[in-house]
Amino acid sequence: MAKWNIGKHLSVLTKEKIIIGRKNLFAWVKDKKFAELLIRDYAIGNICLKNQLNKPSIILYSGVLEAVLAYATKKKGDDFIILIDESYNKKFITESNKYKLQVLRDFRNYVHLSREAVGDFELTNGIAQLAQETCESVLKGLAHYKD
């Protein structure tokens, strides 16, 4: 433990944020307030995944993905599918991640209960894991992004 941390209780969220910080997944984001929000949502997504809370983890990871693609492409307000295509065209994401993102986009819409009710799929731990792995892969790919 670091000296500043001796005797201090850290919340689960704070510990998760520290782990994410060590990975430098969001170091490329120049807007520090925005980076803090991304780290928070990614950390909460990780906590949800660890506790098998599949729906919130999928929605949080997908939200982070949409936000970083909008930031990188400078296309704020565009649909997620447009951001995915634009990111692929600019070589910010791989072809494999492009297809994974298109799948996750559909599951992100399950934030709306009406869409989940008529959906054909259950939000499983496997889909949540796919969301986490895709999110980390995209973030690692964007590590070399220059604003």
mmCIF file with all atom_site columns, C-alpha atoms in Angstrom:
data_model
loop_
_atom_site.group_PDB
_atom_site.id
_atom_site.type_symbol
_atom_site.label_atom_id
_atom_site.label_alt_id
_atom_site.label_comp_id
_atom_site.label_asym_id
_atom_site.label_entity_id
_atom_site.label_seq_id
_atom_site.pdbx_PDB_ins_code
_atom_site.Cartn_x
_atom_site.Cartn_y
_atom_site.Cartn_z
_atom_site.occupancy
_atom_site.B_iso_or_equiv
_atom_site.pdbx_formal_charge
_atom_site.auth_seq_id
_atom_site.auth_comp_id
_atom_site.auth_asym_id
_atom_site.auth_atom_id
_atom_site.pdbx_PDB_model_num
ATOM 1   C CA . MET A 1 1   ? 0.000   0.000   0.000   1.00 0.00 ? 1   MET A CA 1
ATOM 2   C CA . ALA A 1 2   ? 1.130   3.525   -0.695  1.00 0.00 ? 2   ALA A CA 1
ATOM 3   C CA . LYS A 1 3   ? 1.821   5.702   2.344   1.00 0.00 ? 3   LYS A CA 1
ATOM 4   C CA . TRP A 1 4   ? -1.095  8.013   1.557   1.00 0.00 ? 4   TRP A CA 1
ATOM 5   C CA . ASN A 1 5   ? -3.364  4.987   1.624   1.00 0.00 ? 5   ASN A CA 1
ATOM 6   C CA . ILE A 1 6   ? -2.329  3.452   4.948   1.00 0.00 ? 6   ILE A CA 1
ATOM 7   C CA . GLY A 1 7   ? -5.303  3.093   7.242   1.00 0.00 ? 7   GLY A CA 1
ATOM 8   C CA . LYS A 1 8   ? -7.763  4.461   4.688   1.00 0.00 ? 8   LYS A CA 1
ATOM 9   C CA . HIS A 1 9   ? -10.680 2.437   3.405   1.00 0.00 ? 9   HIS A CA 1
ATOM 10  C CA . LEU A 1 10  ? -11.125 2.712   -0.336  1.00 0.00 ? 10  LEU A CA 1
ATOM 11  C CA . SER A 1 11  ? -14.500 2.082   -1.908  1.00 0.00 ? 11  SER A CA 1
ATOM 12  C CA . VAL A 1 12  ? -14.917 -0.651  -4.495  1.00 0.00 ? 12  VAL A CA 1
ATOM 13  C CA . LEU A 1 13  ? -15.431 2.057   -7.120  1.00 0.00 ? 13  LEU A CA 1
ATOM 14  C CA . THR A 1 14  ? -12.245 3.905   -6.132  1.00 0.00 ? 14  THR A CA 1
ATOM 15  C CA . LYS A 1 15  ? -10.222 0.689   -6.277  1.00 0.00 ? 15  LYS A CA 1
ATOM 16  C CA . GLU A 1 16  ? -11.630 -0.093  -9.725  1.00 0.00 ? 16  GLU A CA 1
ATOM 17  C CA . LYS A 1 17  ? -10.784 3.433   -10.943 1.00 0.00 ? 17  LYS A CA 1
ATOM 18  C CA . ILE A 1 18  ? -7.191  2.973   -9.734  1.00 0.00 ? 18  ILE A CA 1
ATOM 19  C CA . ILE A 1 19  ? -6.897  -0.305  -11.657 1.00 0.00 ? 19  ILE A CA 1
ATOM 20  C CA . ILE A 1 20  ? -8.226  1.389   -14.805 1.00 0.00 ? 20  ILE A CA 1
ATOM 21  C CA . GLY A 1 21  ? -5.852  4.318   -14.308 1.00 0.00 ? 21  GLY A CA 1
ATOM 22  C CA . ARG A 1 22  ? -2.897  1.937   -14.226 1.00 0.00 ? 22  ARG A CA 1
ATOM 23  C CA . LYS A 1 23  ? -3.956  0.513   -17.600 1.00 0.00 ? 23  LYS A CA 1
ATOM 24  C CA . ASN A 1 24  ? -3.900  4.020   -19.179 1.00 0.00 ? 24  ASN A CA 1
ATOM 25  C CA . LEU A 1 25  ? -6.991  3.196   -21.231 1.00 0.00 ? 25  LEU A CA 1
ATOM 26  C CA . PHE A 1 26  ? -8.173  6.808   -21.208 1.00 0.00 ? 26  PHE A CA 1
ATOM 27  C CA . ALA A 1 27  ? -4.825  8.651   -21.161 1.00 0.00 ? 27  ALA A CA 1
ATOM 28  C CA . TRP A 1 28  ? -5.394  9.747   -24.774 1.00 0.00 ? 28  TRP A CA 1
ATOM 29  C CA . VAL A 1 29  ? -8.522  11.754  -23.848 1.00 0.00 ? 29  VAL A CA 1
ATOM 30  C CA . LYS A 1 30  ? -7.428  15.383  -23.481 1.00 0.00 ? 30  LYS A CA 1
ATOM 31  C CA . ASP A 1 31  ? -10.642 16.580  -21.812 1.00 0.00 ? 31  ASP A CA 1
ATOM 32  C CA . LYS A 1 32  ? -9.952  15.470  -18.233 1.00 0.00 ? 32  LYS A CA 1
ATOM 33  C CA . LYS A 1 33  ? -13.529 15.921  -16.986 1.00 0.00 ? 33  LYS A CA 1
ATOM 34  C CA . PHE A 1 34  ? -14.765 13.769  -19.853 1.00 0.00 ? 34  PHE A CA 1
ATOM 35  C CA . ALA A 1 35  ? -12.027 11.208  -19.118 1.00 0.00 ? 35  ALA A CA 1
ATOM 36  C CA . GLU A 1 36  ? -13.155 11.053  -15.470 1.00 0.00 ? 36  GLU A CA 1
ATOM 37  C CA . LEU A 1 37  ? -16.731 10.331  -16.568 1.00 0.00 ? 37  LEU A CA 1
ATOM 38  C CA . LEU A 1 38  ? -15.542 7.626   -18.953 1.00 0.00 ? 38  LEU A CA 1
ATOM 39  C CA . ILE A 1 39  ? -13.412 6.042   -16.218 1.00 0.00 ? 39  ILE A CA 1
ATOM 40  C CA . ARG A 1 40  ? -16.338 6.157   -13.800 1.00 0.00 ? 40  ARG A CA 1
ATOM 41  C CA . ASP A 1 41  ? -18.730 4.430   -16.194 1.00 0.00 ? 41  ASP A CA 1
ATOM 42  C CA . TYR A 1 42  ? -16.127 1.871   -17.255 1.00 0.00 ? 42  TYR A CA 1
ATOM 43  C CA . ALA A 1 43  ? -15.358 1.132   -13.586 1.00 0.00 ? 43  ALA A CA 1
ATOM 44  C CA . ILE A 1 44  ? -19.047 0.733   -12.726 1.00 0.00 ? 44  ILE A CA 1
ATOM 45  C CA . GLY A 1 45  ? -19.413 -1.531  -15.771 1.00 0.00 ? 45  GLY A CA 1
ATOM 46  C CA . ASN A 1 46  ? -16.581 -3.688  -14.411 1.00 0.00 ? 46  ASN A CA 1
ATOM 47  C CA . ILE A 1 47  ? -18.213 -3.851  -10.980 1.00 0.00 ? 47  ILE A CA 1
ATOM 48  C CA . CYS A 1 48  ? -21.550 -4.815  -12.540 1.00 0.00 ? 48  CYS A CA 1
ATOM 49  C CA . LEU A 1 49  ? -19.873 -7.508  -14.645 1.00 0.00 ? 49  LEU A CA 1
ATOM 50  C CA . LYS A 1 50  ? -18.117 -8.985  -11.597 1.00 0.00 ? 50  LYS A CA 1
ATOM 51  C CA . ASN A 1 51  ? -21.479 -9.152  -9.836  1.00 0.00 ? 51  ASN A CA 1
ATOM 52  C CA . GLN A 1 52  ? -23.253 -10.648 -12.879 1.00 0.00 ? 52  GLN A CA 1
ATOM 53  C CA . LEU A 1 53  ? -25.411 -7.564  -13.372 1.00 0.00 ? 53  LEU A CA 1
ATOM 54  C CA . ASN A 1 54  ? -25.453 -8.071  -17.111 1.00 0.00 ? 54  ASN A CA 1
ATOM 55  C CA . LYS A 1 55  ? -27.852 -5.402  -18.344 1.00 0.00 ? 55  LYS A CA 1
ATOM 56  C CA . PRO A 1 56  ? -26.191 -2.427  -16.628 1.00 0.00 ? 56  PRO A CA 1
ATOM 57  C CA . SER A 1 57  ? -22.708 -3.619  -17.577 1.00 0.00 ? 57  SER A CA 1
ATOM 58  C CA . ILE A 1 58  ? -23.666 -3.968  -21.260 1.00 0.00 ? 58  ILE A CA 1
ATOM 59  C CA . ILE A 1 59  ? -25.329 -0.557  -21.292 1.00 0.00 ? 59  ILE A CA 1
ATOM 60  C CA . LEU A 1 60  ? -22.391 1.122   -19.521 1.00 0.00 ? 60  LEU A CA 1
ATOM 61  C CA . TYR A 1 61  ? -19.721 -0.422  -21.760 1.00 0.00 ? 61  TYR A CA 1
ATOM 62  C CA . SER A 1 62  ? -21.752 0.425   -24.866 1.00 0.00 ? 62  SER A CA 1
ATOM 63  C CA . GLY A 1 63  ? -22.210 3.985   -23.624 1.00 0.00 ? 63  GLY A CA 1
ATOM 64  C CA . VAL A 1 64  ? -18.458 4.340   -23.095 1.00 0.00 ? 64  VAL A CA 1
ATOM 65  C CA . LEU A 1 65  ? -17.845 2.949   -26.575 1.00 0.00 ? 65  LEU A CA 1
ATOM 66  C CA . GLU A 1 66  ? -20.303 5.344   -28.198 1.00 0.00 ? 66  GLU A CA 1
ATOM 67  C CA . ALA A 1 67  ? -18.800 8.277   -26.295 1.00 0.00 ? 67  ALA A CA 1
ATOM 68  C CA . VAL A 1 68  ? -15.173 7.508   -27.199 1.00 0.00 ? 68  VAL A CA 1
ATOM 69  C CA . LEU A 1 69  ? -16.055 6.955   -30.855 1.00 0.00 ? 69  LEU A CA 1
ATOM 70  C CA . ALA A 1 70  ? -17.891 10.299  -30.922 1.00 0.00 ? 70  ALA A CA 1
ATOM 71  C CA . TYR A 1 71  ? -14.880 11.950  -29.270 1.00 0.00 ? 71  TYR A CA 1
ATOM 72  C CA . ALA A 1 72  ? -12.357 10.379  -31.656 1.00 0.00 ? 72  ALA A CA 1
ATOM 73  C CA . THR A 1 73  ? -14.368 11.033  -34.828 1.00 0.00 ? 73  THR A CA 1
ATOM 74  C CA . LYS A 1 74  ? -15.479 14.478  -33.631 1.00 0.00 ? 74  LYS A CA 1
ATOM 75  C CA . LYS A 1 75  ? -19.039 13.524  -34.653 1.00 0.00 ? 75  LYS A CA 1
ATOM 76  C CA . LYS A 1 76  ? -20.999 14.278  -31.508 1.00 0.00 ? 76  LYS A CA 1
ATOM 77  C CA . GLY A 1 77  ? -24.704 13.634  -31.816 1.00 0.00 ? 77  GLY A CA 1
ATOM 78  C CA . ASP A 1 78  ? -24.426 11.065  -34.595 1.00 0.00 ? 78  ASP A CA 1
ATOM 79  C CA . ASP A 1 79  ? -26.056 7.668   -34.332 1.00 0.00 ? 79  ASP A CA 1
ATOM 80  C CA . PHE A 1 80  ? -23.941 4.873   -32.891 1.00 0.00 ? 80  PHE A CA 1
ATOM 81  C CA . ILE A 1 81  ? -23.976 3.014   -36.225 1.00 0.00 ? 81  ILE A CA 1
ATOM 82  C CA . ILE A 1 82  ? -22.619 6.079   -38.047 1.00 0.00 ? 82  ILE A CA 1
ATOM 83  C CA . LEU A 1 83  ? -19.909 6.456   -35.401 1.00 0.00 ? 83  LEU A CA 1
ATOM 84  C CA . ILE A 1 84  ? -18.943 2.807   -35.847 1.00 0.00 ? 84  ILE A CA 1
ATOM 85  C CA . ASP A 1 85  ? -18.673 3.164   -39.636 1.00 0.00 ? 85  ASP A CA 1
ATOM 86  C CA . GLU A 1 86  ? -16.788 6.459   -39.407 1.00 0.00 ? 86  GLU A CA 1
ATOM 87  C CA . SER A 1 87  ? -14.374 5.005   -36.832 1.00 0.00 ? 87  SER A CA 1
ATOM 88  C CA . TYR A 1 88  ? -13.701 2.027   -39.067 1.00 0.00 ? 88  TYR A CA 1
ATOM 89  C CA . ASN A 1 89  ? -13.192 4.246   -42.136 1.00 0.00 ? 89  ASN A CA 1
ATOM 90  C CA . LYS A 1 90  ? -10.684 6.355   -40.174 1.00 0.00 ? 90  LYS A CA 1
ATOM 91  C CA . LYS A 1 91  ? -8.969  3.150   -38.994 1.00 0.00 ? 91  LYS A CA 1
ATOM 92  C CA . PHE A 1 92  ? -9.690  3.880   -35.326 1.00 0.00 ? 92  PHE A CA 1
ATOM 93  C CA . ILE A 1 93  ? -11.169 0.385   -34.938 1.00 0.00 ? 93  ILE A CA 1
ATOM 94  C CA . THR A 1 94  ? -10.488 -2.996  -36.507 1.00 0.00 ? 94  THR A CA 1
ATOM 95  C CA . GLU A 1 95  ? -12.931 -4.806  -38.760 1.00 0.00 ? 95  GLU A CA 1
ATOM 96  C CA . SER A 1 96  ? -13.486 -7.379  -36.020 1.00 0.00 ? 96  SER A CA 1
ATOM 97  C CA . ASN A 1 97  ? -14.377 -4.667  -33.504 1.00 0.00 ? 97  ASN A CA 1
ATOM 98  C CA . LYS A 1 98  ? -16.647 -3.013  -36.066 1.00 0.00 ? 98  LYS A CA 1
ATOM 99  C CA . TYR A 1 99  ? -18.813 -6.134  -36.225 1.00 0.00 ? 99  TYR A CA 1
ATOM 100 C CA . LYS A 1 100 ? -18.763 -6.634  -32.462 1.00 0.00 ? 100 LYS A CA 1
ATOM 101 C CA . LEU A 1 101 ? -19.843 -3.019  -31.982 1.00 0.00 ? 101 LEU A CA 1
ATOM 102 C CA . GLN A 1 102 ? -22.749 -3.483  -34.376 1.00 0.00 ? 102 GLN A CA 1
ATOM 103 C CA . VAL A 1 103 ? -23.969 -6.393  -32.240 1.00 0.00 ? 103 VAL A CA 1
ATOM 104 C CA . LEU A 1 104 ? -23.505 -4.461  -29.000 1.00 0.00 ? 104 LEU A CA 1
ATOM 105 C CA . ARG A 1 105 ? -25.392 -1.485  -30.429 1.00 0.00 ? 105 ARG A CA 1
ATOM 106 C CA . ASP A 1 106 ? -28.511 -3.618  -30.633 1.00 0.00 ? 106 ASP A CA 1
ATOM 107 C CA . PHE A 1 107 ? -28.159 -4.759  -27.030 1.00 0.00 ? 107 PHE A CA 1
ATOM 108 C CA . ARG A 1 108 ? -27.579 -1.198  -25.854 1.00 0.00 ? 108 ARG A CA 1
ATOM 109 C CA . ASN A 1 109 ? -31.085 -0.409  -27.063 1.00 0.00 ? 109 ASN A CA 1
ATOM 110 C CA . TYR A 1 110 ? -32.344 -2.754  -24.352 1.00 0.00 ? 110 TYR A CA 1
ATOM 111 C CA . VAL A 1 111 ? -32.000 0.241   -22.043 1.00 0.00 ? 111 VAL A CA 1
ATOM 112 C CA . HIS A 1 112 ? -35.562 0.800   -23.255 1.00 0.00 ? 112 HIS A CA 1
ATOM 113 C CA . LEU A 1 113 ? -37.779 -1.804  -21.599 1.00 0.00 ? 113 LEU A CA 1
ATOM 114 C CA . SER A 1 114 ? -40.122 -1.827  -24.574 1.00 0.00 ? 114 SER A CA 1
ATOM 115 C CA . ARG A 1 115 ? -37.255 -2.892  -26.848 1.00 0.00 ? 115 ARG A CA 1
ATOM 116 C CA . GLU A 1 116 ? -36.077 -5.509  -24.389 1.00 0.00 ? 116 GLU A CA 1
ATOM 117 C CA . ALA A 1 117 ? -39.607 -6.911  -24.119 1.00 0.00 ? 117 ALA A CA 1
ATOM 118 C CA . VAL A 1 118 ? -39.839 -7.516  -27.864 1.00 0.00 ? 118 VAL A CA 1
ATOM 119 C CA . GLY A 1 119 ? -36.185 -8.515  -28.268 1.00 0.00 ? 119 GLY A CA 1
ATOM 120 C CA . ASP A 1 120 ? -35.229 -12.042 -29.190 1.00 0.00 ? 120 ASP A CA 1
ATOM 121 C CA . PHE A 1 121 ? -32.193 -12.326 -26.935 1.00 0.00 ? 121 PHE A CA 1
ATOM 122 C CA . GLU A 1 122 ? -31.474 -12.477 -23.232 1.00 0.00 ? 122 GLU A CA 1
ATOM 123 C CA . LEU A 1 123 ? -28.759 -10.262 -21.796 1.00 0.00 ? 123 LEU A CA 1
ATOM 124 C CA . THR A 1 124 ? -26.373 -12.995 -20.675 1.00 0.00 ? 124 THR A CA 1
ATOM 125 C CA . ASN A 1 125 ? -23.026 -12.924 -18.918 1.00 0.00 ? 125 ASN A CA 1
ATOM 126 C CA . GLY A 1 126 ? -21.430 -13.877 -22.238 1.00 0.00 ? 126 GLY A CA 1
ATOM 127 C CA . ILE A 1 127 ? -22.780 -10.749 -23.916 1.00 0.00 ? 127 ILE A CA 1
ATOM 128 C CA . ALA A 1 128 ? -21.634 -8.649  -20.962 1.00 0.00 ? 128 ALA A CA 1
ATOM 129 C CA . GLN A 1 129 ? -18.159 -10.195 -21.254 1.00 0.00 ? 129 GLN A CA 1
ATOM 130 C CA . LEU A 1 130 ? -18.157 -9.468  -25.001 1.00 0.00 ? 130 LEU A CA 1
ATOM 131 C CA . ALA A 1 131 ? -19.026 -5.837  -24.234 1.00 0.00 ? 131 ALA A CA 1
ATOM 132 C CA . GLN A 1 132 ? -16.171 -5.543  -21.718 1.00 0.00 ? 132 GLN A CA 1
ATOM 133 C CA . GLU A 1 133 ? -13.608 -7.194  -23.997 1.00 0.00 ? 133 GLU A CA 1
ATOM 134 C CA . THR A 1 134 ? -14.682 -5.111  -26.998 1.00 0.00 ? 134 THR A CA 1
ATOM 135 C CA . CYS A 1 135 ? -14.572 -1.932  -24.941 1.00 0.00 ? 135 CYS A CA 1
ATOM 136 C CA . GLU A 1 136 ? -11.042 -2.668  -23.726 1.00 0.00 ? 136 GLU A CA 1
ATOM 137 C CA . SER A 1 137 ? -9.896  -3.630  -27.233 1.00 0.00 ? 137 SER A CA 1
ATOM 138 C CA . VAL A 1 138 ? -11.287 -0.426  -28.762 1.00 0.00 ? 138 VAL A CA 1
ATOM 139 C CA . LEU A 1 139 ? -9.756  1.673   -25.975 1.00 0.00 ? 139 LEU A CA 1
ATOM 140 C CA . LYS A 1 140 ? -6.350  0.055   -26.463 1.00 0.00 ? 140 LYS A CA 1
ATOM 141 C CA . GLY A 1 141 ? -6.643  0.737   -30.191 1.00 0.00 ? 141 GLY A CA 1
ATOM 142 C CA . LEU A 1 142 ? -7.418  4.395   -29.506 1.00 0.00 ? 142 LEU A CA 1
ATOM 143 C CA . ALA A 1 143 ? -4.387  4.745   -27.208 1.00 0.00 ? 143 ALA A CA 1
ATOM 144 C CA . HIS A 1 144 ? -2.428  6.119   -30.179 1.00 0.00 ? 144 HIS A CA 1
ATOM 145 C CA . TYR A 1 145 ? -5.175  8.582   -31.135 1.00 0.00 ? 145 TYR A CA 1
ATOM 146 C CA . LYS A 1 146 ? -3.997  12.177  -31.450 1.00 0.00 ? 146 LYS A CA 1
ATOM 147 C CA . ASP A 1 147 ? -6.516  14.955  -30.848 1.00 0.00 ? 147 ASP A CA 1
#
